[in-house]
Tab-separated table of C-alpha atoms in Angstrom:
chain	number	residue	atom	x	y	z
A	1074	MET	CA	-27.163	12.906	3.712
A	1075	SER	CA	-26.551	14.361	7.246
A	1076	GLU	CA	-23.430	15.297	9.004
A	1077	GLN	CA	-22.482	15.612	12.666
A	1078	LEU	CA	-19.676	16.132	15.004
A	1079	ILE	CA	-19.283	13.455	17.702
A	1080	ASN	CA	-16.544	12.524	20.329
A	1081	ILE	CA	-14.095	9.907	19.203
A	1082	GLU	CA	-15.052	7.660	22.080
A	1083	GLU	CA	-18.496	7.126	20.460
A	1084	LEU	CA	-16.486	5.168	17.683
A	1085	LYS	CA	-16.110	1.269	18.400
A	1086	GLN	CA	-12.794	-0.272	17.604
A	1087	ASP	CA	-13.068	-3.480	15.533
A	1088	SER	CA	-12.704	-6.411	17.764
A	1089	LEU	CA	-12.010	-8.585	14.690
A	1090	ASN	CA	-9.321	-6.160	13.084
A	1091	PHE	CA	-7.519	-7.733	10.206
A	1092	ASN	CA	-4.513	-5.400	11.059
A	1093	LYS	CA	-2.423	-5.933	14.177
A	1094	GLY	CA	-0.499	-2.681	13.298
A	1095	THR	CA	3.307	-2.276	14.163
A	1096	PHE	CA	5.108	-0.301	16.725
A	1097	GLU	CA	6.973	1.812	14.015
A	1098	GLY	CA	3.564	2.136	12.024
A	1099	GLU	CA	1.868	3.572	15.389
A	1100	ALA	CA	4.707	5.932	15.850
A	1101	LEU	CA	4.471	7.268	12.231
A	1102	VAL	CA	0.566	7.623	12.373
A	1103	ARG	CA	0.839	9.682	15.582
A	1104	LYS	CA	3.807	11.842	13.992
A	1105	SER	CA	1.672	12.475	10.889
A	1106	LEU	CA	-1.421	13.562	12.927
A	1107	GLU	CA	0.760	15.649	15.105
A	1108	ARG	CA	2.733	17.365	12.344
A	1109	LEU	CA	0.401	17.433	9.448
A	1110	LYS	CA	-2.924	17.038	11.207
A	1111	ALA	CA	-5.884	14.734	9.980
A	1112	GLY	CA	-5.698	13.618	6.356
A	1113	ARG	CA	-7.979	11.067	4.583
A	1114	SER	CA	-11.013	9.907	6.290
A	1115	ILE	CA	-11.618	6.785	8.350
A	1116	LEU	CA	-14.295	4.405	7.388
A	1117	ILE	CA	-17.246	3.397	9.906
A	1118	ASP	CA	-20.332	1.353	9.464
A	1119	LYS	CA	-24.007	2.225	10.349
A	1120	ASP	CA	-23.467	1.553	13.965
A	1121	ASN	CA	-20.095	3.460	14.372
A	1122	ASN	CA	-17.988	0.465	14.175
A	1123	ILE	CA	-14.640	1.223	12.633
A	1124	ILE	CA	-14.223	-0.856	9.308
A	1125	ALA	CA	-10.962	1.170	8.216
A	1126	GLY	CA	-8.753	3.457	10.151
A	1127	ASN	CA	-8.693	1.856	13.711
A	1128	LYS	CA	-5.168	2.794	14.161
A	1129	THR	CA	-5.669	6.261	12.987
A	1130	ALA	CA	-8.648	6.591	15.246
A	1131	GLU	CA	-6.610	5.427	18.255
A	1132	ALA	CA	-4.010	7.989	17.579
A	1133	ALA	CA	-6.453	10.721	16.860
A	1134	GLY	CA	-8.244	9.910	20.268
A	1135	GLN	CA	-4.891	10.233	22.066
A	1136	LEU	CA	-4.447	13.714	20.486
A	1137	GLY	CA	-8.003	14.587	21.515
A	1138	LEU	CA	-9.566	15.159	17.915
A	1139	LYS	CA	-13.262	15.323	17.564
A	1140	VAL	CA	-14.921	13.301	14.674
A	1141	ARG	CA	-16.885	14.715	11.907
A	1142	VAL	CA	-19.307	12.121	10.503
A	1143	ILE	CA	-20.224	12.085	6.894
A	1144	GLU	CA	-23.044	9.797	5.960
A	1145	THR	CA	-23.142	8.056	2.531
A	1146	ASP	CA	-24.271	4.778	0.809
A	1147	GLY	CA	-21.127	4.560	-1.017
A	1148	THR	CA	-22.446	5.590	-4.626
A	1149	GLU	CA	-20.245	8.714	-4.530
A	1150	LEU	CA	-16.534	9.376	-3.588
A	1151	ILE	CA	-15.859	11.538	-0.395
A	1152	ALA	CA	-12.978	13.831	-0.908
A	1153	VAL	CA	-11.434	15.693	2.303
A	1154	LYS	CA	-10.297	18.914	1.255
A	1155	ARG	CA	-7.440	20.605	3.223
A	1156	THR	CA	-8.077	24.333	2.632
A	1157	ASP	CA	-4.960	25.151	4.429
A	1158	LEU	CA	-2.734	22.726	2.198
A	1159	ASP	CA	-1.083	23.207	-1.001
A	1160	ILE	CA	0.338	19.921	-2.534
A	1161	ASP	CA	3.192	21.896	-4.025
A	1162	SER	CA	4.565	22.788	-0.343
A	1163	LYS	CA	6.578	20.717	2.140
A	1164	GLU	CA	3.654	19.837	4.153
A	1165	GLY	CA	1.544	18.809	1.077
A	1166	ARG	CA	4.276	16.642	-0.113
A	1167	GLU	CA	5.041	15.198	3.239
A	1168	MET	CA	1.169	14.524	3.671
A	1169	ALA	CA	1.231	12.478	0.378
A	1170	LEU	CA	4.325	10.755	1.667
A	1171	ALA	CA	2.843	9.894	5.075
A	1172	ASP	CA	-0.283	8.703	3.746
A	1173	ASN	CA	1.540	5.924	1.629
A	1174	ARG	CA	4.230	5.303	4.117
A	1175	THR	CA	2.138	4.882	7.335
A	1176	ALA	CA	-0.219	2.378	5.472
A	1177	GLN	CA	2.742	0.427	4.531
A	1178	VAL	CA	4.735	0.271	7.805
A	1179	ASN	CA	1.574	-0.236	9.916
A	1180	LEU	CA	0.106	-3.418	8.263
A	1181	SER	CA	0.777	-6.571	9.965
A	1182	TRP	CA	-2.083	-9.061	9.013
A	1183	ASP	CA	-3.930	-10.959	11.716
A	1184	GLU	CA	-4.182	-14.148	10.346
A	1185	PRO	CA	-6.611	-15.843	13.033
A	1186	ASN	CA	-8.972	-12.881	12.518
A	1187	LEU	CA	-8.910	-13.265	8.938
A	1188	GLU	CA	-9.483	-17.016	9.132
A	1189	ALA	CA	-12.482	-16.338	11.553
A	1190	ALA	CA	-14.025	-13.732	9.250
A	1191	ALA	CA	-13.689	-16.212	6.408
A	1192	LEU	CA	-15.469	-18.694	8.297
A	1193	GLU	CA	-18.043	-16.584	9.513
A	1194	CYS	CA	-18.772	-14.439	6.623
A	1195	GLY	CA	-17.582	-16.628	3.645
A	1196	ILE	CA	-15.244	-14.154	2.529
A	1197	ASP	CA	-12.169	-15.261	0.631
A	1198	PRO	CA	-8.866	-13.272	1.495
A	1199	SER	CA	-7.128	-14.577	-1.640
A	1200	MET	CA	-9.538	-12.919	-3.863
A	1201	TRP	CA	-7.880	-9.659	-2.477
A	1202	GLY	CA	-4.439	-10.750	-3.018
A	1203	VAL	CA	-3.958	-11.918	0.725
A	1204	ASP	CA	-2.570	-15.412	0.936
A	1205	PHE	CA	-0.975	-17.129	4.179
A	1206	ASP	CA	0.836	-20.464	4.362
A	1207	THR	CA	1.996	-20.710	7.885
A	1208	ASN	CA	3.717	-24.155	7.199
A	1209	GLU	CA	6.074	-22.613	4.687
A	1210	PRO	CA	9.332	-21.157	6.353
A	1211	THR	CA	9.745	-17.561	5.578
A	1212	ALA	CA	12.322	-16.334	3.097
A	1213	GLU	CA	14.432	-14.548	5.597
A	1214	SER	CA	14.475	-17.947	7.733
A	1215	LYS	CA	16.322	-19.445	4.717
A	1216	GLY	CA	19.236	-17.396	4.979
A	1217	GLU	CA	19.671	-17.218	1.246
A	1218	ILE	CA	17.339	-14.422	0.755
A	1219	ASP	CA	17.968	-10.997	2.093
A	1220	VAL	CA	14.596	-9.275	1.807
A	1221	GLY	CA	15.199	-5.667	0.951
A	1222	THR	CA	14.374	-3.100	3.527
A	1223	PHE	CA	12.084	-1.136	1.525
A	1224	ASP	CA	9.619	-3.378	-0.327
A	1225	THR	CA	9.879	-6.300	1.992
A	1226	ASP	CA	7.843	-8.717	0.249
A	1227	GLN	CA	8.911	-7.908	-3.502
A	1228	THR	CA	12.675	-7.947	-3.489
A	1229	LEU	CA	14.514	-11.300	-4.149
A	1230	THR	CA	18.229	-11.148	-3.460
A	1231	ILE	CA	20.656	-13.987	-4.493
A	1232	LYS	CA	24.247	-14.061	-3.515
A	1233	LEU	CA	26.568	-15.142	-6.331
A	1234	THR	CA	30.239	-15.246	-7.212
A	1235	SER	CA	31.342	-12.661	-9.968
A	1236	LEU	CA	31.472	-15.497	-12.496
A	1237	GLN	CA	28.020	-16.838	-11.737
A	1238	TYR	CA	26.585	-13.503	-11.608
A	1239	GLU	CA	27.876	-12.905	-15.283
A	1240	ALA	CA	26.684	-16.497	-16.322
A	1241	VAL	CA	23.063	-15.849	-14.856
A	1242	ILE	CA	22.628	-12.388	-16.392
A	1243	ASN	CA	23.650	-13.731	-19.802
A	1244	LYS	CA	21.299	-16.785	-19.519
A	1245	LEU	CA	18.517	-14.428	-18.393
A	1246	LYS	CA	19.142	-12.049	-21.167
A	1247	GLU	CA	18.942	-14.825	-23.810
A	1248	THR	CA	15.145	-15.168	-22.661
A	1249	ASN	CA	14.329	-11.619	-22.158
A	1250	PRO	CA	16.348	-8.296	-21.718
A	1251	ASP	CA	14.055	-7.639	-18.834
A	1252	LEU	CA	15.652	-9.983	-16.138
A	1253	GLN	CA	12.463	-10.131	-14.079
A	1254	VAL	CA	10.380	-11.042	-17.004
A	1255	ALA	CA	13.104	-13.399	-18.083
A	1256	LEU	CA	13.112	-15.361	-14.711
A	1257	LEU	CA	9.345	-15.499	-14.568
A	1258	THR	CA	9.228	-16.817	-18.174
A	1259	ILE	CA	11.860	-19.459	-17.269
A	1260	LEU	CA	9.972	-20.650	-14.319
A	1261	GLY	CA	6.588	-20.905	-16.146
A	1262	TYR	CA	4.849	-17.998	-14.569
A	1263	TYR	CA	3.287	-16.794	-17.913
A	1264	ALA	CA	2.336	-20.357	-19.083
B	663	MET	CA	-19.249	22.394	10.483
B	664	SER	CA	-17.982	22.862	7.120
B	665	ASN	CA	-18.876	23.752	3.704
B	666	GLU	CA	-19.887	20.840	1.766
B	667	LYS	CA	-20.124	20.581	-2.085
B	668	GLN	CA	-20.604	18.238	-4.772
B	669	MET	CA	-18.378	18.109	-8.071
B	670	ASN	CA	-17.814	16.095	-11.045
B	671	ILE	CA	-15.042	13.367	-10.283
B	672	GLU	CA	-13.103	14.591	-13.365
B	673	GLU	CA	-12.685	17.986	-12.080
B	674	LEU	CA	-10.083	16.521	-9.458
B	675	THR	CA	-6.495	17.015	-10.763
B	676	GLN	CA	-4.136	14.185	-10.553
B	677	ASP	CA	-0.779	14.616	-8.811
B	678	ALA	CA	1.930	14.956	-11.569
B	679	HIS	CA	4.488	14.036	-9.077
B	680	ASN	CA	2.804	11.092	-7.354
B	681	PHE	CA	5.240	9.157	-5.200
B	682	ASN	CA	3.156	5.877	-5.982
B	683	LYS	CA	3.314	4.328	-9.444
B	684	GLY	CA	0.633	1.794	-8.405
B	685	THR	CA	0.556	-1.721	-9.859
B	686	ASP	CA	-1.624	-3.551	-12.258
B	687	GLU	CA	-2.780	-5.968	-9.525
B	688	GLY	CA	-3.562	-3.041	-7.456
B	689	ARG	CA	-5.666	-1.187	-9.896
B	690	GLU	CA	-7.683	-4.295	-10.504
B	691	LEU	CA	-8.390	-4.669	-7.054
B	692	MET	CA	-9.269	-1.302	-6.550
B	693	GLN	CA	-11.697	-1.265	-9.205
B	694	ARG	CA	-13.400	-4.543	-7.981
B	695	SER	CA	-13.590	-2.972	-4.563
B	696	LEU	CA	-15.398	0.150	-5.842
B	697	LYS	CA	-17.738	-1.798	-8.086
B	698	GLU	CA	-18.747	-4.529	-5.846
B	699	LEU	CA	-18.795	-2.679	-2.397
B	700	GLY	CA	-19.006	1.029	-3.103
B	701	ALA	CA	-16.737	3.789	-2.131
B	702	GLY	CA	-14.980	3.615	1.107
B	703	ARG	CA	-12.475	5.795	2.885
B	704	SER	CA	-12.317	9.459	1.409
B	705	ILE	CA	-9.511	10.610	-0.832
B	706	LEU	CA	-7.526	13.782	0.184
B	707	ILE	CA	-7.277	16.931	-1.741
B	708	ASP	CA	-5.643	20.249	-1.447
B	709	LYS	CA	-7.118	23.781	-1.428
B	710	ASN	CA	-7.007	23.666	-5.267
B	711	GLY	CA	-8.544	20.349	-5.840
B	712	ASN	CA	-5.133	18.623	-6.465
B	713	ILE	CA	-5.187	15.039	-5.172
B	714	ILE	CA	-2.853	14.437	-2.295
B	715	ALA	CA	-3.704	10.956	-1.418
B	716	GLY	CA	-6.090	8.643	-3.461
B	717	ASN	CA	-4.887	9.465	-6.920
B	718	LYS	CA	-5.222	5.754	-7.873
B	719	THR	CA	-8.861	5.610	-6.028
B	720	GLN	CA	-10.161	8.546	-8.274
B	721	GLU	CA	-8.783	6.750	-11.578
B	722	ALA	CA	-10.358	3.569	-10.354
B	723	ALA	CA	-13.669	5.193	-9.453
B	724	ILE	CA	-14.013	6.773	-12.670
B	725	LYS	CA	-13.752	3.248	-14.252
B	726	ALA	CA	-16.106	1.796	-11.911
B	727	GLY	CA	-18.615	4.368	-12.982
B	728	ILE	CA	-18.637	6.638	-10.093
B	729	THR	CA	-19.186	10.173	-11.405
B	730	LYS	CA	-19.851	12.500	-8.267
B	731	VAL	CA	-17.404	13.548	-5.534
B	732	ARG	CA	-18.765	14.986	-2.369
B	733	VAL	CA	-16.060	17.617	-0.915
B	734	ILE	CA	-15.800	17.952	2.684
B	735	GLU	CA	-13.748	21.144	3.633
B	736	THR	CA	-11.423	21.107	6.702
B	737	THR	CA	-8.279	22.432	8.040
B	738	GLY	CA	-7.394	19.084	9.570
B	739	ASP	CA	-8.245	19.905	13.151
B	740	GLU	CA	-10.838	16.972	13.189
B	741	LEU	CA	-11.028	13.602	11.919
B	742	VAL	CA	-13.507	12.880	9.297
B	743	ALA	CA	-15.371	9.589	9.438
B	744	VAL	CA	-17.188	8.352	6.238
B	745	LYS	CA	-20.166	6.456	7.599
B	746	ARG	CA	-21.643	3.843	5.280
B	747	THR	CA	-25.115	3.741	6.431
B	748	ASP	CA	-25.950	0.720	4.501
B	749	VAL	CA	-22.965	-1.432	5.891
B	750	ASP	CA	-22.816	-3.624	9.014
B	751	ILE	CA	-19.155	-4.632	9.849
B	752	ASN	CA	-20.254	-7.899	10.911
B	753	ASP	CA	-21.728	-9.002	7.517
B	754	ALA	CA	-19.782	-10.101	4.470
B	755	LYS	CA	-19.749	-6.738	2.829
B	756	GLY	CA	-18.512	-5.054	5.973
B	757	ARG	CA	-15.593	-7.540	6.375
B	758	GLU	CA	-14.800	-7.317	2.531
B	759	LEU	CA	-14.600	-3.477	2.881
B	760	ALA	CA	-12.190	-3.978	5.834
B	761	LEU	CA	-10.146	-6.367	3.876
B	762	ALA	CA	-10.128	-4.408	0.687
B	763	ASP	CA	-8.948	-1.323	2.393
B	764	ASN	CA	-5.711	-2.921	3.730
B	765	ALA	CA	-5.159	-5.268	0.822
B	766	THR	CA	-5.568	-2.720	-1.925
B	767	ASN	CA	-3.197	-0.260	-0.138
B	768	GLN	CA	-0.455	-3.205	0.136
B	769	VAL	CA	-0.763	-4.438	-3.328
B	770	ASN	CA	-1.098	-1.207	-5.050
B	771	LEU	CA	1.980	0.431	-3.718
B	772	ASP	CA	5.102	0.871	-5.947
B	773	TRP	CA	7.291	3.760	-4.951
B	774	ASP	CA	8.383	6.169	-7.525
B	775	GLU	CA	12.293	6.752	-6.515
B	776	GLU	CA	12.811	9.670	-8.795
B	777	GLU	CA	9.873	11.712	-7.455
B	778	LEU	CA	10.877	10.968	-3.885
B	779	ALA	CA	14.297	12.158	-4.582
B	780	ASN	CA	13.180	15.137	-6.308
B	781	ALA	CA	10.659	16.074	-3.512
B	782	ALA	CA	13.527	15.443	-0.841
B	783	GLN	CA	15.655	17.894	-2.758
B	784	GLU	CA	13.075	20.467	-3.554
B	785	TYR	CA	11.158	20.674	-0.307
B	786	GLY	CA	13.788	19.588	2.119
B	787	ILE	CA	11.901	16.529	3.289
B	788	ASP	CA	13.918	14.186	5.434
B	789	MET	CA	13.026	10.770	4.316
B	790	ASN	CA	14.598	9.286	7.478
B	791	GLU	CA	11.703	10.879	9.364
B	792	TRP	CA	9.333	8.552	7.658
B	793	ASP	CA	11.492	5.542	8.168
B	794	MET	CA	12.767	5.654	4.612
B	795	ALA	CA	16.349	5.755	3.120
B	796	LEU	CA	16.347	6.894	-0.644
B	797	PRO	CA	19.495	4.785	-1.413
B	798	GLU	CA	17.902	1.767	-0.285
B	799	ILE	CA	14.977	2.098	-2.522
B	800	VAL	CA	15.120	-0.342	-5.490
B	801	ASP	CA	14.135	0.469	-8.886
B	802	PRO	CA	11.844	-2.271	-10.089
B	803	ASP	CA	12.863	-1.942	-13.697
B	804	GLN	CA	16.480	-2.451	-13.103
B	805	PRO	CA	18.577	-5.290	-11.370
B	806	VAL	CA	20.704	-3.811	-8.681
B	807	THR	CA	24.051	-5.355	-7.812
B	808	THR	CA	26.038	-5.002	-4.667
B	809	GLU	CA	29.510	-6.187	-4.816
B	810	THR	CA	32.016	-7.253	-2.177
B	811	LYS	CA	35.378	-8.895	-3.631
B	812	ASP	CA	34.158	-11.808	-5.468
B	813	GLN	CA	30.608	-11.543	-4.222
B	814	LYS	CA	27.717	-10.059	-6.042
B	815	GLU	CA	24.089	-9.973	-5.103
B	816	LEU	CA	21.617	-10.081	-7.908
B	817	LYS	CA	18.233	-8.211	-6.904
B	818	LEU	CA	15.199	-8.578	-8.643
B	819	VAL	CA	11.874	-7.031	-7.794
B	820	PHE	CA	8.505	-8.568	-8.171
B	821	THR	CA	4.772	-8.000	-7.512
B	822	PRO	CA	3.854	-9.873	-4.222
B	823	GLU	CA	2.145	-12.532	-6.422
B	824	GLN	CA	5.002	-12.902	-8.691
B	825	TYR	CA	7.528	-13.052	-5.720
B	826	THR	CA	5.471	-15.957	-4.056
B	827	PHE	CA	5.498	-17.823	-7.238
B	828	VAL	CA	9.296	-17.266	-7.777
B	829	LEU	CA	9.996	-18.526	-4.281
B	830	ALA	CA	7.743	-21.529	-4.587
B	831	ALA	CA	9.542	-22.468	-7.827
B	832	LEU	CA	13.004	-22.038	-6.523
B	833	ARG	CA	12.235	-24.282	-3.541
B	834	LYS	CA	11.310	-27.192	-5.905
B	835	TYR	CA	15.019	-27.402	-6.387
B	836	GLY	CA	16.169	-27.197	-2.683
B	837	ASP	CA	16.429	-24.686	0.135
B	838	ASP	CA	19.642	-23.018	-1.245
B	839	PHE	CA	18.341	-20.532	-3.567
B	840	THR	CA	21.734	-19.776	-5.174
B	841	LYS	CA	22.141	-23.436	-6.157
B	842	SER	CA	18.463	-23.630	-7.170
B	843	LEU	CA	18.853	-20.678	-9.571
B	844	LEU	CA	22.115	-22.013	-10.975
B	845	GLN	CA	20.573	-25.412	-11.501
B	846	ILE	CA	17.388	-24.095	-13.185
B	847	LEU	CA	19.644	-22.037	-15.510
B	848	ASN	CA	22.017	-24.920	-16.279
B	849	ILE	CA	24.942	-23.297	-15.050
B	850	ASN	CA	27.934	-25.153	-13.412
B	851	GLU	CA	28.684	-23.944	-9.690
């Protein structure tokens, strides 16, 4: 398989990108590239359309980076080896952190684009764990659920008085010592 | 241009202090993606072959039957683009690759609070620089309470799928989730 160096302008942004990105995420991607330089690759198709990494390419373009293209048919894994990095160093650990964190903060699903792709290409977002129900009010809008600042879609917070709290804990523990499992069991999740 | 070599996938070393514990659902999605769509973006390794980013991808790739890794050496001054010569973004496979890339990242992320705290201390990493505040990280294995006089907060951490299920179940009893939970557990208010 061949390898070539091209200008980043030769890559094409995805006009139907499923990810709108976020303001905070954009800033983190830029910070990561400026401070730690390029990490994992992006993914492009046979015509240089960006499949994954549109936001990374945008930020890299602003910093004037060139692009090294590695052709493959997907039967092997590609590993970008940073010969200047040691994982057991501040830079190595920050790179590991930045990879996870930028992906987390910079994701904002574009529902219309997903729906359009589902119609055009017959893909099913729910098969990839992505579900939307725009008619349902969000948890935050209810006022009763305080969504955690870290795992925004995973932390359920319920306000209780001290007496209620103790009663709830005792009831849940009667079902299972793991409170998460207990609530899921009571609600019929495992049925 | 760089040195490029091929190696066995098992020669790569997993990160013993990975910040991401991963999830069962994420592992399944990743394996399915690799089996059905082939490999997408690269992983990232350090100069000694330790995996910096993509530990879970390497694990899933082995399970999906991928045996070889092509290593592209760089010092990070250029962006690497993996070009799938067999894929068109405007067909189902291309779109699914785009979807799978975002979805697997989202579903498979479960921060390891202890490893983050250790790294912050050992290497002097300022988590605030990455929009993270360690005290706010919730341990998914332990309920967390916050007390204010007679008020307490019960915090439970679920996978996205479980979380959606729990919300729907609570809403069946009304929009006040405190009342819903108490009603479900037969506790008098």
